[in-house]
Amino acid sequence: MRQLIEDRTGSPSRPASSADPHSPLMRVTAHVTLLHEGDPARRIMEVMDGAVMLTKLLPDGRRQVVELLGPGDVFGLACDEVYACSAETLTPSTINAHERSALERDPVLAARLLRRFETQLCSMHAHALVLGRMSALERVAFFLTRLAPEGLGGGTLHLSMTRQEIADFLGLTLETVSRAFSELKRRGLVALLRADEVRIQDRSSVRRLAGAA
């Protein structure tokens, strides 16, 4: 999750894919769709570097951001042998793609990926609590603590997600997310430097709002 704080050092962007198409290692730029919901599930992918978001489309066309992933996280779960979610990079990323058949041949790899899925499942349970019980202000505070749980004291977060993507993750409208950020600013908890830059002014208060104190 720390990789959702985007590196803005001016490094040149990577090509959409610089790896051989038959190689499991892929280097991709930001906002590249890696998997499409409903496609045949042939691979499980592992984030080596960068940030990825998983999304699902509702029948009416609305989008829900299901999960935010960083280095070490894995994705590509199947439902009836098709991908359960779409996956899109948020930042330039390096992805390791594992053929599903490889998991049957390599029990060590299979066990490692299973442990990562278990950890991520716990995070998704926390996300479900946010959507079901928290107010809009609490949800945005949760989002900020999720980005940098150990670095909120006086640090500046460079957000790699747009306000609309944040809204899709938190189950809110774009307008509600904007109002929540403004309210956090009014209370002196954050400073809004730019649309993609937020400085945490009061770490403990933000954590209390998020239920993490």
Coordinates of C-alpha atoms in Angstrom, one line a residue:
M1 CA 0.0 0.0 0.0
R2 CA 2.9 2.4 0.5
Q3 CA 3.4 2.3 -3.2
L4 CA 0.1 4.2 -3.6
I5 CA 2.2 7.2 -2.6
E6 CA 3.5 7.9 -6.0
D7 CA 7.2 8.4 -6.7
R8 CA 7.5 11.8 -8.4
T9 CA 11.2 12.0 -8.8
G10 CA 11.0 12.7 -12.5
S11 CA 12.1 9.3 -13.6
P12 CA 11.2 8.5 -17.2
S13 CA 8.1 6.4 -17.6
R14 CA 8.5 2.8 -18.5
P15 CA 7.1 1.4 -21.8
A16 CA 3.7 -0.3 -21.6
S17 CA 5.5 -3.6 -21.6
S18 CA 9.3 -4.0 -22.0
A19 CA 9.3 -7.8 -21.3
D20 CA 9.1 -10.6 -23.8
P21 CA 5.5 -11.7 -24.2
H22 CA 6.4 -15.2 -23.0
S23 CA 8.3 -14.0 -19.9
P24 CA 6.5 -13.9 -16.6
L25 CA 7.9 -10.5 -15.7
M26 CA 6.1 -7.4 -17.1
R27 CA 7.0 -3.8 -16.7
V28 CA 4.1 -1.5 -17.4
T29 CA 3.2 2.1 -17.1
A30 CA 0.4 3.7 -15.0
H31 CA -3.2 3.1 -16.0
V32 CA -2.7 -0.1 -17.9
T33 CA -5.4 -2.8 -17.6
L34 CA -3.7 -6.1 -16.7
L35 CA -6.8 -8.3 -16.4
H36 CA -10.4 -7.9 -17.5
E37 CA -13.2 -9.2 -15.3
G38 CA -14.8 -12.2 -17.0
D39 CA -11.8 -13.2 -19.1
P40 CA -10.5 -16.8 -18.8
A41 CA -8.4 -17.0 -15.6
R42 CA -5.0 -18.4 -16.8
R43 CA -2.6 -16.6 -14.5
I44 CA -2.1 -15.4 -10.9
M45 CA -0.1 -12.1 -10.8
E46 CA 2.2 -10.8 -8.2
V47 CA 3.0 -7.1 -7.7
M48 CA 6.8 -6.8 -7.5
D49 CA 6.9 -3.0 -7.6
G50 CA 4.2 -0.2 -8.0
A51 CA 0.5 -0.1 -7.2
V52 CA -2.5 -1.9 -8.7
M53 CA -6.3 -1.5 -8.1
L54 CA -8.9 -4.2 -8.6
T55 CA -12.3 -3.2 -9.8
K56 CA -15.7 -4.6 -10.6
L57 CA -18.5 -3.2 -12.7
L58 CA -22.1 -3.2 -11.3
P59 CA -25.0 -4.1 -13.7
D60 CA -25.9 -0.4 -14.0
G61 CA -22.3 0.5 -15.2
R62 CA -21.1 1.9 -11.9
R63 CA -17.6 0.9 -10.8
Q64 CA -16.4 -0.3 -7.4
V65 CA -12.7 -0.3 -6.5
V66 CA -12.5 -3.6 -4.6
E67 CA -8.9 -3.5 -3.4
L68 CA -5.6 -1.5 -3.6
L69 CA -2.5 -3.6 -3.9
G70 CA 1.2 -2.9 -3.5
P71 CA 4.5 -4.9 -3.6
G72 CA 4.1 -8.5 -2.4
D73 CA 0.3 -8.5 -3.1
V74 CA -1.2 -11.0 -5.6
F75 CA -4.3 -10.9 -7.7
G76 CA -6.1 -12.9 -10.4
L77 CA -8.7 -14.8 -8.3
A78 CA -11.1 -16.8 -10.4
C79 CA -14.8 -17.3 -10.2
D80 CA -16.1 -20.2 -12.4
E81 CA -12.7 -20.2 -14.1
V82 CA -12.9 -16.5 -15.2
Y83 CA -11.3 -13.5 -13.5
A84 CA -13.5 -12.1 -10.7
C85 CA -12.1 -8.6 -11.1
S86 CA -10.4 -6.3 -13.5
A87 CA -6.9 -5.0 -12.5
E88 CA -5.3 -1.7 -13.5
T89 CA -2.0 -0.2 -12.6
L90 CA -2.0 3.1 -10.6
T91 CA 1.7 3.7 -11.0
P92 CA 4.5 2.3 -13.2
S93 CA 4.7 -1.3 -12.0
T94 CA 6.6 -4.5 -12.3
I95 CA 4.3 -7.6 -12.3
N96 CA 5.3 -11.3 -12.1
A97 CA 2.8 -13.5 -13.8
H98 CA 2.5 -17.1 -12.7
E99 CA 0.7 -19.7 -14.8
R100 CA -1.9 -21.5 -12.7
S101 CA -0.5 -24.8 -13.8
A102 CA 2.8 -23.8 -12.1
L103 CA 1.2 -23.7 -8.7
E104 CA 0.5 -27.5 -9.0
R105 CA 4.1 -28.2 -9.8
D106 CA 5.6 -25.8 -7.2
P107 CA 4.0 -26.2 -3.7
V108 CA 6.4 -23.7 -2.2
L109 CA 5.2 -21.0 -4.6
A110 CA 1.6 -22.1 -4.1
A111 CA 1.9 -21.8 -0.3
R112 CA 3.6 -18.4 -0.5
L113 CA 0.8 -17.0 -2.7
L114 CA -1.8 -18.5 -0.5
R115 CA -0.4 -16.7 2.5
R116 CA -0.5 -13.4 0.6
F117 CA -4.1 -14.0 -0.3
E118 CA -5.0 -14.7 3.3
T119 CA -3.4 -11.4 4.4
Q120 CA -5.3 -9.5 1.6
L121 CA -8.6 -11.2 2.7
C122 CA -8.2 -9.6 6.1
S123 CA -7.7 -6.2 4.5
M124 CA -10.9 -6.7 2.4
H125 CA -12.8 -7.5 5.6
A126 CA -11.6 -4.1 7.0
H127 CA -12.7 -2.5 3.7
A128 CA -16.2 -4.1 4.1
L129 CA -16.5 -2.5 7.5
V130 CA -15.6 0.9 6.1
L131 CA -18.3 0.6 3.5
G132 CA -20.9 -0.6 5.9
R133 CA -20.4 1.4 9.0
M134 CA -18.2 4.5 8.6
S135 CA -19.3 8.0 7.7
A136 CA -17.8 9.7 4.7
L137 CA -15.3 11.6 6.8
E138 CA -14.3 8.4 8.6
R139 CA -13.9 6.6 5.2
V140 CA -11.5 9.3 3.9
A141 CA -9.5 9.2 7.1
F142 CA -9.3 5.4 6.7
F143 CA -8.1 5.9 3.2
L144 CA -5.3 8.2 4.3
T145 CA -4.2 5.9 7.1
R146 CA -4.3 3.0 4.7
L147 CA -1.8 4.8 2.4
A148 CA 0.8 5.5 5.0
P149 CA 0.0 4.0 8.4
E150 CA 3.5 4.7 9.7
G151 CA 4.2 8.1 8.1
L152 CA 1.3 10.4 8.8
G153 CA 3.2 12.8 11.1
G154 CA 3.9 15.9 9.0
G155 CA 4.5 14.0 5.8
T156 CA 3.2 14.8 2.4
L157 CA 1.3 12.1 0.5
H158 CA 1.5 12.1 -3.3
L159 CA -1.8 10.4 -4.3
S160 CA -1.7 8.2 -7.4
M161 CA -5.5 7.9 -7.4
T162 CA -7.9 10.5 -8.7
R163 CA -10.7 11.8 -6.5
Q164 CA -13.1 9.7 -8.6
E165 CA -11.0 6.5 -8.0
I166 CA -11.0 7.3 -4.3
A167 CA -14.7 7.7 -4.4
D168 CA -15.1 4.3 -6.2
F169 CA -12.9 2.7 -3.5
L170 CA -14.8 4.2 -0.6
G171 CA -18.3 3.8 -2.0
L172 CA -18.9 7.5 -2.1
T173 CA -19.7 10.1 -4.8
L174 CA -17.0 12.4 -6.1
E175 CA -18.7 15.4 -4.5
T176 CA -18.8 13.7 -1.1
V177 CA -15.1 12.8 -1.2
S178 CA -14.3 16.5 -2.1
R179 CA -16.4 17.7 0.8
A180 CA -14.8 15.3 3.2
F181 CA -11.3 16.5 2.2
S182 CA -12.4 20.1 2.7
E183 CA -13.8 19.2 6.1
L184 CA -10.5 17.6 7.2
K185 CA -8.8 20.7 6.0
R186 CA -11.2 23.0 7.9
R187 CA -10.5 21.0 11.1
G188 CA -6.8 21.5 10.6
L189 CA -6.1 17.8 10.2
V190 CA -4.7 18.0 6.7
A191 CA -3.4 20.6 4.2
L192 CA -4.5 20.2 0.6
L193 CA -1.4 21.3 -1.4
R194 CA -2.6 20.1 -4.8
A195 CA -5.3 17.7 -6.1
D196 CA -2.7 14.9 -5.8
E197 CA -0.9 16.1 -2.7
V198 CA -2.1 16.0 0.9
R199 CA -0.1 16.8 4.0
I200 CA -1.2 15.2 7.3
Q201 CA -1.2 17.9 10.0
D202 CA -2.6 15.9 12.9
R203 CA -1.7 12.3 12.8
S204 CA -3.5 11.1 15.9
S205 CA -6.8 12.8 15.1
V206 CA -6.8 11.3 11.6
R207 CA -6.1 7.9 13.1
R208 CA -8.9 8.3 15.6
L209 CA -11.4 9.2 12.9
A210 CA -10.3 6.1 11.0
G211 CA -10.8 3.9 14.0
A212 CA -7.0 3.1 14.1
A213 CA -6.1 4.9 17.3

